[in-house]
Coordinates of C-alpha atoms and ligand atoms in Angstrom, one line a residue:
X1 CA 0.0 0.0 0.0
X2 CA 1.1 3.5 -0.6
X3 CA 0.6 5.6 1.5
X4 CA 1.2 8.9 -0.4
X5 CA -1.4 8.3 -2.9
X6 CA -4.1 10.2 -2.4
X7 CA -7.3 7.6 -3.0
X8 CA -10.2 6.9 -5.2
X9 CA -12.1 9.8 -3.2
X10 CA -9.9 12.9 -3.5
X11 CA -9.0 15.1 -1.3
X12 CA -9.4 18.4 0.6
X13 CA -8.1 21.3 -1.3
X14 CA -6.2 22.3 1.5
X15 CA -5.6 21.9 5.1
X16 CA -8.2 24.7 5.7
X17 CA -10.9 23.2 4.2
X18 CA -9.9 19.6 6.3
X19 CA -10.4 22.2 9.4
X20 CA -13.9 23.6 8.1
X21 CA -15.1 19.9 7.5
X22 CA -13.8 18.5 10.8
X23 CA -15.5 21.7 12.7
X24 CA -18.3 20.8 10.3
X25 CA -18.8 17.5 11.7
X26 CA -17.9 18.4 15.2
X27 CA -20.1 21.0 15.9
X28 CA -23.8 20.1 15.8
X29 CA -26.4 19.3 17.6
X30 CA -24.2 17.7 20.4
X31 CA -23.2 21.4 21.2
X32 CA -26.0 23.1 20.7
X33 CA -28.5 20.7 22.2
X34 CA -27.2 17.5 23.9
X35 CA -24.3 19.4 25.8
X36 CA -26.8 21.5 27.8
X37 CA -29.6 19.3 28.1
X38 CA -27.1 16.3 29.3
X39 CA -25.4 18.9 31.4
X40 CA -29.0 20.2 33.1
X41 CA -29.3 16.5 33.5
X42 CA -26.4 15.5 35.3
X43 CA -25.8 18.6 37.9
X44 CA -23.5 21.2 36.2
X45 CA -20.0 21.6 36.8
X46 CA -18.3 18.7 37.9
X47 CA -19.6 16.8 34.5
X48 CA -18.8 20.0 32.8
X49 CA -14.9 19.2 34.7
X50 CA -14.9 16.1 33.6
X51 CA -15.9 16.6 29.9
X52 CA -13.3 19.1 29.8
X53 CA -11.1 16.8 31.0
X54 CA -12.2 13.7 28.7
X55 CA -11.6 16.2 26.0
X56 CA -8.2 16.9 26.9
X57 CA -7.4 13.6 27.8
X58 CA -8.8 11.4 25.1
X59 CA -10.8 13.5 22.9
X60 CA -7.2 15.3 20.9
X61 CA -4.8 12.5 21.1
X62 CA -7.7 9.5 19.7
X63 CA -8.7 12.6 17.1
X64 CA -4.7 12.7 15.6
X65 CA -4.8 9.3 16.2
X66 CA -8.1 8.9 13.1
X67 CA -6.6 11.7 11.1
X68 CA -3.2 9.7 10.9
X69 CA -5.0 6.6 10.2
X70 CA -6.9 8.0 7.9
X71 CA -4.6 10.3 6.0
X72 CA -2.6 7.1 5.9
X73 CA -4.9 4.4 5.0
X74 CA -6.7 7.0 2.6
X75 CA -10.1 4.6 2.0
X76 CA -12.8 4.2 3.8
X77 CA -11.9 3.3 7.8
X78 CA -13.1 -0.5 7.1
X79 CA -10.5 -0.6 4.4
X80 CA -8.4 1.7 6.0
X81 CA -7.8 -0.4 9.3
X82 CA -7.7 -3.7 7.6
X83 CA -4.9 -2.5 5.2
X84 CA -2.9 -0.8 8.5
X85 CA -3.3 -4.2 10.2
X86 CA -1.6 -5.9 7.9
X87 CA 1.0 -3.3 6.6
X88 CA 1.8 -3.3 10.2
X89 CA 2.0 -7.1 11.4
X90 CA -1.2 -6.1 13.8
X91 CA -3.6 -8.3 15.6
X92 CA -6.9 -8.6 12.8
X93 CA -8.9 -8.1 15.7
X94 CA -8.4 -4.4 15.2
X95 CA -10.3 -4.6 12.1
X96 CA -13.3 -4.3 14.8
X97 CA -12.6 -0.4 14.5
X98 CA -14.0 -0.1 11.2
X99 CA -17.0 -2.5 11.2
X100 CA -18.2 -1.3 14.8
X101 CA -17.5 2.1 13.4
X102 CA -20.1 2.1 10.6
X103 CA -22.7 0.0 12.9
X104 CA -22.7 3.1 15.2
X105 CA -23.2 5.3 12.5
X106 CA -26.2 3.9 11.4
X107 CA -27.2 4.1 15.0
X108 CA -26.6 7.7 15.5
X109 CA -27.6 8.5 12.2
X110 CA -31.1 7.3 12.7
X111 CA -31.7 9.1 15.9
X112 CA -29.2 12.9 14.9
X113 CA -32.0 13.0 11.8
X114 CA -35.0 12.8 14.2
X115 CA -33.9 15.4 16.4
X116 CA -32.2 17.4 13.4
X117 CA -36.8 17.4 12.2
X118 CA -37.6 18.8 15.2
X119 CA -35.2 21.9 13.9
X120 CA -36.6 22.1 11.0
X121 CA -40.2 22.7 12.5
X122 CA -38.4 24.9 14.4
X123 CA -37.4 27.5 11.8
X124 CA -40.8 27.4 10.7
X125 CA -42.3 28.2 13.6
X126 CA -39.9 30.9 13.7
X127 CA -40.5 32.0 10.8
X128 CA -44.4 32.5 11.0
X129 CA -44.2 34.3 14.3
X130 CA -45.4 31.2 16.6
X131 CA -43.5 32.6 19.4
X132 CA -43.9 36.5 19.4
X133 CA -43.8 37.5 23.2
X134 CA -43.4 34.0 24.0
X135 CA -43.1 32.8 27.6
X136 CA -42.1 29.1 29.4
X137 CA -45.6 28.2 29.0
X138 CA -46.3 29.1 25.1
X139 CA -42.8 27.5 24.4
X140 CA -43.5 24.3 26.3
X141 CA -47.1 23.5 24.7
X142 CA -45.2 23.7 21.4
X143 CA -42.6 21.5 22.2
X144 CA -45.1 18.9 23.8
X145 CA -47.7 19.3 20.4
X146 CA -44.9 18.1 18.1
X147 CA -43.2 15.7 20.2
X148 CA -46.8 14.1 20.5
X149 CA -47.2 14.2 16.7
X150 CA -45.6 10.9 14.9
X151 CA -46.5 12.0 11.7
X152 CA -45.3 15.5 11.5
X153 CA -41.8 13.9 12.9
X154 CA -41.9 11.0 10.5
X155 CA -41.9 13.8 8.1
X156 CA -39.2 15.9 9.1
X157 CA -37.3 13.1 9.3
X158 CA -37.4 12.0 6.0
X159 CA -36.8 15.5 4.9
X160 CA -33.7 15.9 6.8
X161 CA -32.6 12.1 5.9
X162 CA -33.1 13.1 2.1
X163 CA -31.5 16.3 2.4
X164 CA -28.5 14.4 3.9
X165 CA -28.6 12.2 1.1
X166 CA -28.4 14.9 -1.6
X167 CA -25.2 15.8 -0.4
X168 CA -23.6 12.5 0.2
X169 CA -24.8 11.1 -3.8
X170 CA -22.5 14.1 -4.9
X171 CA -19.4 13.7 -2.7
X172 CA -18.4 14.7 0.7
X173 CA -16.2 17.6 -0.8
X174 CA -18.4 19.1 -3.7
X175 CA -21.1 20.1 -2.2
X176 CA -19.9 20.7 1.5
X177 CA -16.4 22.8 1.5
X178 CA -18.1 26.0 -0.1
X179 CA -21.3 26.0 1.7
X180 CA -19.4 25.4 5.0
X181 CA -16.7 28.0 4.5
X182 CA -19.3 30.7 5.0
X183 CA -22.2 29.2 7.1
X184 CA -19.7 28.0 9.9
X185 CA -18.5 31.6 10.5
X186 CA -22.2 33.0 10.4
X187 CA -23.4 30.2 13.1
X188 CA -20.0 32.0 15.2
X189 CA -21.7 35.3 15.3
X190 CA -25.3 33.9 16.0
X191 CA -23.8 32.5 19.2
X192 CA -22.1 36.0 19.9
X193 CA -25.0 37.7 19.1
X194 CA -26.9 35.1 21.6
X195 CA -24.3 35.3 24.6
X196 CA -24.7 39.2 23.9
X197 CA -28.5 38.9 25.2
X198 CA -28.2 36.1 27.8
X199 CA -25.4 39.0 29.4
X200 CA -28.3 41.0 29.7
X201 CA -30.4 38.8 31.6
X202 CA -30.5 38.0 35.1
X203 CA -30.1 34.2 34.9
X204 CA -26.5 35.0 33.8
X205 CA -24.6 34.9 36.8
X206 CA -26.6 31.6 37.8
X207 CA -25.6 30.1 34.5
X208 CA -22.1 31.0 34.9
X209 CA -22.1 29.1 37.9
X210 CA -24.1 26.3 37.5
X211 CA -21.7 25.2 34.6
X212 CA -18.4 26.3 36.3
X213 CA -18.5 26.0 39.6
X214 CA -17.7 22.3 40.6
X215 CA -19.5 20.0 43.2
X216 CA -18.5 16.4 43.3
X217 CA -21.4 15.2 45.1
X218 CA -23.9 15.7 42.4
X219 CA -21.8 13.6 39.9
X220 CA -22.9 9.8 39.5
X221 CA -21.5 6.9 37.7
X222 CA -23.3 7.1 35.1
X223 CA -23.3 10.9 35.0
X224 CA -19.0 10.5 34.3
X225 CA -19.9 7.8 31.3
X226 CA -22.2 10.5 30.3
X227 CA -19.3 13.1 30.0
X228 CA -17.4 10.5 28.6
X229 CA -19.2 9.5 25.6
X230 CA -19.7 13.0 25.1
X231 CA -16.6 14.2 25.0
X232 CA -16.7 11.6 21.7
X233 CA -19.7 12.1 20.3
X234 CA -19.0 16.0 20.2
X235 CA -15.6 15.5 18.3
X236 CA -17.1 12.9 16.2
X237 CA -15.0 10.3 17.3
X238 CA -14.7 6.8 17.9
X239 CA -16.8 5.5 14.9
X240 CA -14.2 6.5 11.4
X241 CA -16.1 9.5 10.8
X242 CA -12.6 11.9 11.3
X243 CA -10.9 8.7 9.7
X244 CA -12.6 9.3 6.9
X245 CA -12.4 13.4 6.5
X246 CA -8.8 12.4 7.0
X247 CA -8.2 10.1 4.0
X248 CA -8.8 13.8 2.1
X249 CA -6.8 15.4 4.0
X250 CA -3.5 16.8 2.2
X251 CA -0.2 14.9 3.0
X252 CA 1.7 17.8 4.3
X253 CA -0.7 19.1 6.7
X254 CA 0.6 19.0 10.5
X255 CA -1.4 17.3 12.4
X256 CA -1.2 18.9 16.0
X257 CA -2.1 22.5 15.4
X258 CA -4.6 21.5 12.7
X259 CA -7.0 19.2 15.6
X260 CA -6.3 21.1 18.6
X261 CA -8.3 23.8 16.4
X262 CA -11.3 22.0 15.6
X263 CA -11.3 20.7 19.7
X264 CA -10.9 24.3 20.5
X265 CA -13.9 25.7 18.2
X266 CA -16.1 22.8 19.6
X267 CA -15.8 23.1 23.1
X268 CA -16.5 27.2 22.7
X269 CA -19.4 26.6 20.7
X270 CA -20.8 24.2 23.6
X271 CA -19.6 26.7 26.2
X272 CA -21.6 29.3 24.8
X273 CA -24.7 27.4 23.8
X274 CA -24.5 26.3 27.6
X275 CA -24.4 29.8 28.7
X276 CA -27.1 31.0 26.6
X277 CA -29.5 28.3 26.9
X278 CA -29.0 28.1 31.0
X279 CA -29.3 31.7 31.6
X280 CA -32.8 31.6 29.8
X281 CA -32.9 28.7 32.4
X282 CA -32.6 30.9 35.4
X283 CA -34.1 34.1 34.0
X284 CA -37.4 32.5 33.6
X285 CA -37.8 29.9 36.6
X286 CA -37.3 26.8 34.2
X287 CA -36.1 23.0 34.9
X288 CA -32.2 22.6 33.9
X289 CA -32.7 19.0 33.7
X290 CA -35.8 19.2 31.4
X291 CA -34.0 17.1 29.3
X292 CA -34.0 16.9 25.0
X293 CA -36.3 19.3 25.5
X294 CA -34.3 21.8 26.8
X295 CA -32.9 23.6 24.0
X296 CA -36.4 23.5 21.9
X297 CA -38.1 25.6 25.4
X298 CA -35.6 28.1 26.2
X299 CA -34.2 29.8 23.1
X300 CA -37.3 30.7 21.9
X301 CA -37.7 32.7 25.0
X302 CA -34.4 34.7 24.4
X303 CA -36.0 35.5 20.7
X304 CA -38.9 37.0 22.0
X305 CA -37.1 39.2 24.6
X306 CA -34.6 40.7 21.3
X307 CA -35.2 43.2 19.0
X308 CA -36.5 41.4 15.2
X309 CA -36.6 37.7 17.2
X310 CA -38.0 36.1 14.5
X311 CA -35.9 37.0 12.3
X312 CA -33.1 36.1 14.5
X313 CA -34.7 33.0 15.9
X314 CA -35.4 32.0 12.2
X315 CA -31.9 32.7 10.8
X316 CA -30.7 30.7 14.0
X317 CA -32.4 27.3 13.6
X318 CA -31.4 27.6 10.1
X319 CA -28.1 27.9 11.3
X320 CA -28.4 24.8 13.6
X321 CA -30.1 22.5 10.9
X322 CA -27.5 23.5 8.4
X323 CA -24.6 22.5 11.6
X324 CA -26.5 19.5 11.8
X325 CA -26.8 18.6 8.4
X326 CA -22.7 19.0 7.9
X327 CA -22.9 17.0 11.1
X328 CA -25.2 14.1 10.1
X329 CA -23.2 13.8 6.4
X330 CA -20.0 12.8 8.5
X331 CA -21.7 9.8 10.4
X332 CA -22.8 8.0 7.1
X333 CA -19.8 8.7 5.5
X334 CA -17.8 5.9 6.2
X335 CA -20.2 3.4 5.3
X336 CA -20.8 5.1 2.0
X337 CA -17.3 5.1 1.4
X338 CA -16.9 1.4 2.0
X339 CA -19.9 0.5 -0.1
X340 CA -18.7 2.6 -2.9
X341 CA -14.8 1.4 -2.7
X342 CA -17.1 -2.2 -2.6
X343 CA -18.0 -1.3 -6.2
X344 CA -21.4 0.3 -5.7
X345 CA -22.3 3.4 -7.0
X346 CA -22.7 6.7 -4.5
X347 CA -26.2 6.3 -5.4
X348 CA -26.9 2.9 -3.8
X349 CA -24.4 3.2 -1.3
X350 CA -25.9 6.2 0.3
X351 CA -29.6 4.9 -0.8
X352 CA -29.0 2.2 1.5
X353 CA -27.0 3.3 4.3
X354 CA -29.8 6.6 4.9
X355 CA -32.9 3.9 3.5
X356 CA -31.7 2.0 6.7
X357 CA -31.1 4.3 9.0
X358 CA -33.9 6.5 8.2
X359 CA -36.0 3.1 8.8
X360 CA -34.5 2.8 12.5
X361 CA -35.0 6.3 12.9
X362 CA -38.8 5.7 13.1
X363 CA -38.3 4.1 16.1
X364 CA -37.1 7.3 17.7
X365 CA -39.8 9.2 16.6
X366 CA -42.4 6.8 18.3
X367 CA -40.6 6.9 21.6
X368 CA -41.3 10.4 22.2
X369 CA -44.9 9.6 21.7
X370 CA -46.8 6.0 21.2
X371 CA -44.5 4.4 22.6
X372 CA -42.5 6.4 25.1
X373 CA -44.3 3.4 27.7
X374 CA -41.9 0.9 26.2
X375 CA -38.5 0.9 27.7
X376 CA -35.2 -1.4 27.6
X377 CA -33.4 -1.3 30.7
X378 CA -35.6 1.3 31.6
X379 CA -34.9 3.3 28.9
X380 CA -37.1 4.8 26.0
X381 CA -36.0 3.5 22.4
X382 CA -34.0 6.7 22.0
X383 CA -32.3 7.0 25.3
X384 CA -31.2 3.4 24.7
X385 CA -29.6 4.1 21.4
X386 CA -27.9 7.3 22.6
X387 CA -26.6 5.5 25.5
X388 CA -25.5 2.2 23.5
X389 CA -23.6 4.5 20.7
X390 CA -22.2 7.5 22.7
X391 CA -21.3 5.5 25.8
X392 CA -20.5 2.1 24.9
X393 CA -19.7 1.8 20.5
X394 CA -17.6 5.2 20.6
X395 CA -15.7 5.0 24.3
X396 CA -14.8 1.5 23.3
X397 CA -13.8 3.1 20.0
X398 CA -11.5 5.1 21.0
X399 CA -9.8 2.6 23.5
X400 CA -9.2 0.4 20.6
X401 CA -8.1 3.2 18.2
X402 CA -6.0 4.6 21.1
X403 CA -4.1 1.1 21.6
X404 CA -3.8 0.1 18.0
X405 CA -1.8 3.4 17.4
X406 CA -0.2 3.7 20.4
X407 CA 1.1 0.1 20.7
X408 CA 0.7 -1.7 17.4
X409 CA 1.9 0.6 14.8
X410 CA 5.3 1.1 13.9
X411 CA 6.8 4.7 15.2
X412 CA 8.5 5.5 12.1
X413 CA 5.0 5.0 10.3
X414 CA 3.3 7.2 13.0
X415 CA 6.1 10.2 12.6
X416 CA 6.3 10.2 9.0
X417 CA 2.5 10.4 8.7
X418 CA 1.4 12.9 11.2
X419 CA 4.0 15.3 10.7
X420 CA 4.6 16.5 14.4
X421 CA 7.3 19.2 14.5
X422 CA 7.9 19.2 17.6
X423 CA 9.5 15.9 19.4
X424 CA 8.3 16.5 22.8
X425 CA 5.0 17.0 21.6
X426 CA 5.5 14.2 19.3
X427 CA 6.4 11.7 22.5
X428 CA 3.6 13.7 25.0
X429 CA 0.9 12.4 22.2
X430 CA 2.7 9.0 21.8
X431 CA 2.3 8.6 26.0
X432 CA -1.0 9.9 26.0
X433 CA -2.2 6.9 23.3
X434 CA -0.3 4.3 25.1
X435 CA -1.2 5.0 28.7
X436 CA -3.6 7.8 29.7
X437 CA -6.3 7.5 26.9
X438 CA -7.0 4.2 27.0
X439 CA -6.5 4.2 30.8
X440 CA -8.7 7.0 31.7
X441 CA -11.3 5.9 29.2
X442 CA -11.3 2.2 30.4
X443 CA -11.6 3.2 33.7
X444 CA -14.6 5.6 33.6
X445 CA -16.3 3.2 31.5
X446 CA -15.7 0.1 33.9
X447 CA -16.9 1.8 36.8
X448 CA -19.7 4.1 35.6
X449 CA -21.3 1.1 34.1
X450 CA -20.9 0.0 37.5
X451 CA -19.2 -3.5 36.1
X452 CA -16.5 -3.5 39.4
Ligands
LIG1 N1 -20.2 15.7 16.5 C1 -21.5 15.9 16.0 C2 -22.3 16.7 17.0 O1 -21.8 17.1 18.0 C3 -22.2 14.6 15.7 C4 -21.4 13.6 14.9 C5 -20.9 13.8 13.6 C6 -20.9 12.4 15.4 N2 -20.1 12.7 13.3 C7 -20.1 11.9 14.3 C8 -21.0 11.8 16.5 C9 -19.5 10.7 14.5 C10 -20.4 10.5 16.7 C11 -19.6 10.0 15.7 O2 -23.4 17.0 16.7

């Protein structure tokens, strides 16, 4: 294999562009909606500590660790890992990587679209002035009417899976780098424009406390698996999806500088949305731990207390469906890839792999409703899948991707394909895939699934 080929897929025109993708598939809903609501759920700042921490910890040195792979491998991560595992005399049991990879994106995929619909209705609403002079009550009955309504989600998902797949048919890069390069920045100053207004409120200072200032009692086991998985799920890692954006990547690209950015970029955007979203929280009385809810009842609060909030408030959930829709193509892009180097076309590939998940997704959008009675381990059908992808299929990701690299993969290979300048950093990464990544993630995940 070579690895300075650069594939049957192409690649990014520059290293830029691999930034503005990977931010792309970072940021999402998991910053806008699931950190806060997870966080409301789970107490404040001690899982806020922790996440930080997981981010730090696992989240950058398993995210060079894809890249690398990736840029190396340059196919699809299935392809990808099973070529590494043999260029490098590696156990085939690492192949796992890949396959459980593009299992949990059909997973996620299936439920990110539901919840991506529930956008969508949102920019409508917006848009047709549902929420002028809105309060907590007005904002809640909406929420409730169309999480009660299977239909209207069944069809917001299936326009979000099929907007999704419009993209994907064409190519990750078509489509996607121009479109991003000026939407991400304009999503930036949304959130300014938001933290602006949540200043002027006087659920601010509660907010800035709630989700910095750190009390260890309220923090279960399951609340640190909680953190954990999201520390993954909000870098998009553990599943190939970064693998893949980094078979495009260009050779010469350092690696360092290049993902500490997109880490950086995510964890303000969740900051803020945090901030924002709880300070609405405190200003009006409301439940931090209203769960998925939580983002749908409180920004449209802040719209009606600004100046033009619908226009804001429309231009904003635009802005989070189009974040989730640069999101949602990363996830089923490493099964497309597969199927395609498999000799499909990009049409079947990606009719399948969103037919599928857009089949399991129905599933999600009864739990809220008809079936929100039935439960595994106590559970709805949703929280189940969330809990099975983010804290089991991507933690246990990582771990493997984190050892693979850190043990099984020739140094020389690593250096000359991730293009670390600096040795100390160089060895600080190599240490942190050997010992504390998998380390630190096997030990969360033992004991806040309350195994030992
Ligand atoms: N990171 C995205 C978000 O926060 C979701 C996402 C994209 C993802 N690709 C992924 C999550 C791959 C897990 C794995 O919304």
């Amino acid at each position: 294999m070579n690895s300075d080929k650069t594939g049957m897929h192409g690649v990014w025109a520059s290293r830029w562009t691999f930034v503005l993708a990977a931010t792309g598939s970072a940021v999402g809903l998991g910053n806008i909606w699931k950190f806060p609501y997870i966080t409301g759920e789970n107490g404040g700042g001690a899982f806020v500590l922790v996440y930080l921490a997981c981010i730090l910890c696992a989240g950058i040195p398993v995210m060079m660790a894809e890249v690398m792979l990736g840029r190396k491998g340059r196919m699809s991560p299935i392809n990808t890992m099973r070529n590494i595992t043999q260029s490098e005399n590696a156990p085939v049991f690492f192949r796992s990587i890949g396959w459980m990879g593009a299992l949990a994106g059909f997973f996620i995929l299936s439920f990110y679209s539901v919840i991506a619909g529930w956008t969508l209705s949102y920019i409508v609403k917006m848009a047709t002035g549902v929420f002028d002079g809105a309060n907590a009550d007005v904002a809640g009955e909406q929420f409730g009417g169309l999480l009660g309504d299977p239909v209207q989600l069944t069809v917001l998902h299936t326009i979000f899976t099929v907007l999704v797949g419009v993209v994907l048919v064409r190519g990750v890069h078509k489509g996607l780098e121009n479109s991003l390069r000026m939407l991400m920045p304009l999503l930036f100053i949304m959130l300014v424009l938001l933290l602006g207004y949540a200043l002027t409120t006087p659920g601010f200072g509660e907010a800035l406390s709630f989700l910095f200032s750190v009390d260890f009692s309220k923090l279960s086991g399951e609340s640190v698996v909680v953190a954990l998985g999201h520390s993954f799920f909000t870098l998009s890692l553990g599943m190939g999806a970064i693998m893949a954006y980094g078979s495009y990547m260009p050779k010469q690209a350092s690696l360092g500088k290049t993902v500490l950015t997109v880490g950086i970029l995510d964890t303000l955007v969740a900051l803020v949305a945090g901030i924002v979203i709880f300070s609405v929280v405190f200003s009006n009385g409301l439940e931090p731990g209203a769960g998925p809810g939580l983002m749908f009842q409180t920004l449209p609060i802040a719209f009606a207390g600004l100046p033009l909030g619908d226009l804001i408030g429309t231009v904003f959930f635009v802005l989070v469906a189009i974040a989730a829709w640069s999101s949602a193509i990363s996830i089923a892009e490493p099964a497309i890839a597969w199927a395609v180097e498999k000799g499909h076309s990009r049409l079947v590939a990606t009719t399948a792999v969103c037919g599928f998940s857009w089949l399991l997704g129905l599933g999600t959008v009864v739990s809220f409703n008809v079936a929100s009675d039935f439960t595994l381990f106590g559970k709805t059908f949703f929280d189940s899948l969330d809990f099975l992808t983010s804290n089991i299929m991507l933690p246990l990701g990582g771990i493997l991707i984190a050892v693979f690299v850190g043990w099984f993969v020739r140094k020389e290979t690593i250096a000359h394909e991730a293009r670390v300048q600096s040795p100390v950093l160089f060895n600080l990464w190599i240490f942190m895939l050997k010992f504390v990544s998998p380390l630190a993630v096997g030990y969360i995940f033992i004991k806040g699934l309350g195994i030992f």
